[in-house]
Short mmCIF file of C-alpha atoms in Angstrom, two decimals:
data_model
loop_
_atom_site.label_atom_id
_atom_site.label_comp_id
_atom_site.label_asym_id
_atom_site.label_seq_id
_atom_site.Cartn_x
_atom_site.Cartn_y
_atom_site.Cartn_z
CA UNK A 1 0.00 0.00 0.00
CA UNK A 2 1.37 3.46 -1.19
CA UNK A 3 0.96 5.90 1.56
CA UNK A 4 0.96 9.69 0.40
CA UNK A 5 1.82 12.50 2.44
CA UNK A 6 1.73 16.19 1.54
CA UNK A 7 2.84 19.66 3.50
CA UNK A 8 2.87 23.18 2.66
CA UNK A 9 -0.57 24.58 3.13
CA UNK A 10 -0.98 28.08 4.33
CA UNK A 11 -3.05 30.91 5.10
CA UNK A 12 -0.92 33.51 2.29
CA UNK A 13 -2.36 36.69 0.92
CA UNK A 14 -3.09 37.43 -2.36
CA UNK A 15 0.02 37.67 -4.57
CA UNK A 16 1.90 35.35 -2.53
CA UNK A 17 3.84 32.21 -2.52
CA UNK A 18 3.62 28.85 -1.13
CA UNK A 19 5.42 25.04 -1.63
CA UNK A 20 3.53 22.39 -1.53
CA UNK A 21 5.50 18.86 -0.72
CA UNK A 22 4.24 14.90 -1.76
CA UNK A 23 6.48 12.30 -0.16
CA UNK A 24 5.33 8.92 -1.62
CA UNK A 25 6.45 5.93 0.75
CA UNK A 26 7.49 3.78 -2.45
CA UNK A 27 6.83 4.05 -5.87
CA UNK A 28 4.95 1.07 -7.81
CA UNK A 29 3.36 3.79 -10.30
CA UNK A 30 3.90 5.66 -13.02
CA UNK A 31 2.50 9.08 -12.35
CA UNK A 32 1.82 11.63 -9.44
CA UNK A 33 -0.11 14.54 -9.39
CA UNK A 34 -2.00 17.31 -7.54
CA UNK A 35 -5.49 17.76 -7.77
CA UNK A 36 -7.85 20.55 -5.76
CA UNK A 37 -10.97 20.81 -4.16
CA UNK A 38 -12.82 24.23 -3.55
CA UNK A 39 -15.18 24.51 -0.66
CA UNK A 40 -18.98 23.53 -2.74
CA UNK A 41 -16.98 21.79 -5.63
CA UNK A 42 -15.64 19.32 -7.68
CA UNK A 43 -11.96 18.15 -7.27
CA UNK A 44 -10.01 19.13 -10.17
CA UNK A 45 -6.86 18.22 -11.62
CA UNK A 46 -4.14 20.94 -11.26
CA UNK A 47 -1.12 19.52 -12.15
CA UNK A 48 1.06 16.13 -12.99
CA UNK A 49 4.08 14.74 -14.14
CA UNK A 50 5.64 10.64 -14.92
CA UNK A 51 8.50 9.90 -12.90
CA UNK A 52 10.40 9.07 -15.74
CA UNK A 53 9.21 12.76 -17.62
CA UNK A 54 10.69 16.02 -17.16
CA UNK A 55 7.22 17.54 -18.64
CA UNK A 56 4.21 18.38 -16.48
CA UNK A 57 1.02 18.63 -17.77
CA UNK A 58 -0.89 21.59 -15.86
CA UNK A 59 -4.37 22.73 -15.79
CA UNK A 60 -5.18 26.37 -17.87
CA UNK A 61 -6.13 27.59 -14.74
CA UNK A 62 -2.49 27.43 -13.27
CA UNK A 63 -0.13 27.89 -16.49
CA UNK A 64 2.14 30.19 -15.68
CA UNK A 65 1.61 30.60 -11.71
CA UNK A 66 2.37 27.15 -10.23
CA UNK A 67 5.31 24.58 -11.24
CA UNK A 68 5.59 20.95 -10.59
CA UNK A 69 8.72 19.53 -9.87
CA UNK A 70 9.91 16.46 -8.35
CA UNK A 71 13.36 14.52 -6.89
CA UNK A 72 12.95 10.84 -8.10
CA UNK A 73 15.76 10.02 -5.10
CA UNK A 74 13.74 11.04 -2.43
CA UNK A 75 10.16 9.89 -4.04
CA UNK A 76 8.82 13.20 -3.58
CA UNK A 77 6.52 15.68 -5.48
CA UNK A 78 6.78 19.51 -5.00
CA UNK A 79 4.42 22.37 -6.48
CA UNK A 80 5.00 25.78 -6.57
CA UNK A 81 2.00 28.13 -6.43
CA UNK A 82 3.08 31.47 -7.14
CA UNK A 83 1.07 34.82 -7.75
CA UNK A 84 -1.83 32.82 -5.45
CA UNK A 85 -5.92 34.09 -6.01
CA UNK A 86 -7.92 33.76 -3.67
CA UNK A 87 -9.99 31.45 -6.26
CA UNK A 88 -6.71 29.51 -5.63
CA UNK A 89 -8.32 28.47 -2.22
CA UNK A 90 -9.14 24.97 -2.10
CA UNK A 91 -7.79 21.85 0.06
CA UNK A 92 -4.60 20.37 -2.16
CA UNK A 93 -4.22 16.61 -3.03
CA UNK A 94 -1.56 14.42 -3.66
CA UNK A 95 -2.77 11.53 -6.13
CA UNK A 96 -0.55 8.79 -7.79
CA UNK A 97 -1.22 5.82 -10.18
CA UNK A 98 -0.55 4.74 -13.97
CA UNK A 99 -3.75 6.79 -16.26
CA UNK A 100 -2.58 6.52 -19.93
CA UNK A 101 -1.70 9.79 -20.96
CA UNK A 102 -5.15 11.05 -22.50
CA UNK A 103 -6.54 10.55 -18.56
CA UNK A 104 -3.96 12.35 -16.77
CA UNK A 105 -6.74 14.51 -15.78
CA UNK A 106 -8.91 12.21 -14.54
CA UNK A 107 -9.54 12.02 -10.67
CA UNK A 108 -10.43 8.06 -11.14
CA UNK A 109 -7.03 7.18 -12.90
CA UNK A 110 -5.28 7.77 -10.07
CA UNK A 111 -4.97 5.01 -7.39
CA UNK A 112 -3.79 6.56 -4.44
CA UNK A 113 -4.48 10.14 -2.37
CA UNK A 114 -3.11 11.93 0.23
CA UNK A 115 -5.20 13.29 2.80
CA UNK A 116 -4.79 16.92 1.66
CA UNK A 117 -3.19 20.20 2.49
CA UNK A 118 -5.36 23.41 3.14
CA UNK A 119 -4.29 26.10 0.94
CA UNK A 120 -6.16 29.68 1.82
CA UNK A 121 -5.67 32.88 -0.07
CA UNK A 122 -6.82 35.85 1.49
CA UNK A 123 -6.48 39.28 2.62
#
């Protein structure tokens, strides 16, 4: 069983900067990610990468603000949320599996989740 463990969440203003962390306890799959979930919505996807890729794939919402990045040697995931909006607030998710690449997106391809990070943006 893959545990998942992420850090990082914050209470930042608007504008600001945080690091989010994903520490997977081993690594049977091919792909990790980070998905959201606003309070009174869906989770989306927000960001992922294979382990054996240099290339994230990131939601429109977050091109250009946040980068994913990740150090195969210590099995751990990082994100980057810079210039944070308040629409930015949302409970943060570490997910990992094996979707093919046209379901990277998709919440269900991934087989394990962290218990989430609270990420709040406001003045």
């Amino acid at each position: 069983q893959v545990r998942l463990e992420e850090s990082g969440g914050s209470l930042v203003q608007p504008g600001g900067s945080l690091r989010l962390s994903c520490v997977a306890s081993q690594r049977n799959f091919r792909t990790m990610g980070w998905f959201r979930q606003a309070p009174g919505k869906e989770r989306e996807f927000v960001a992922a990468v294979r382990w054996s890729s240099e290339t994230p794939r990131y939601a429109d919402s977050v091109k250009g603000r946040f980068t994913l990045s990740k150090d195969n040697a210590k099995n751990t995931m990082y994100l980057d949320l810079n210039n944070l909006k308040p629409e930015d607030t949302a409970v943060y998710y570490c997910a990992a599996g094996n979707p093919i690449l046209t379901a990277t997106e998709i919440e269900t391809s991934y087989y394990y989740w962290g218990q989430g990070t609270q990420v709040t943006v406001s003045s």
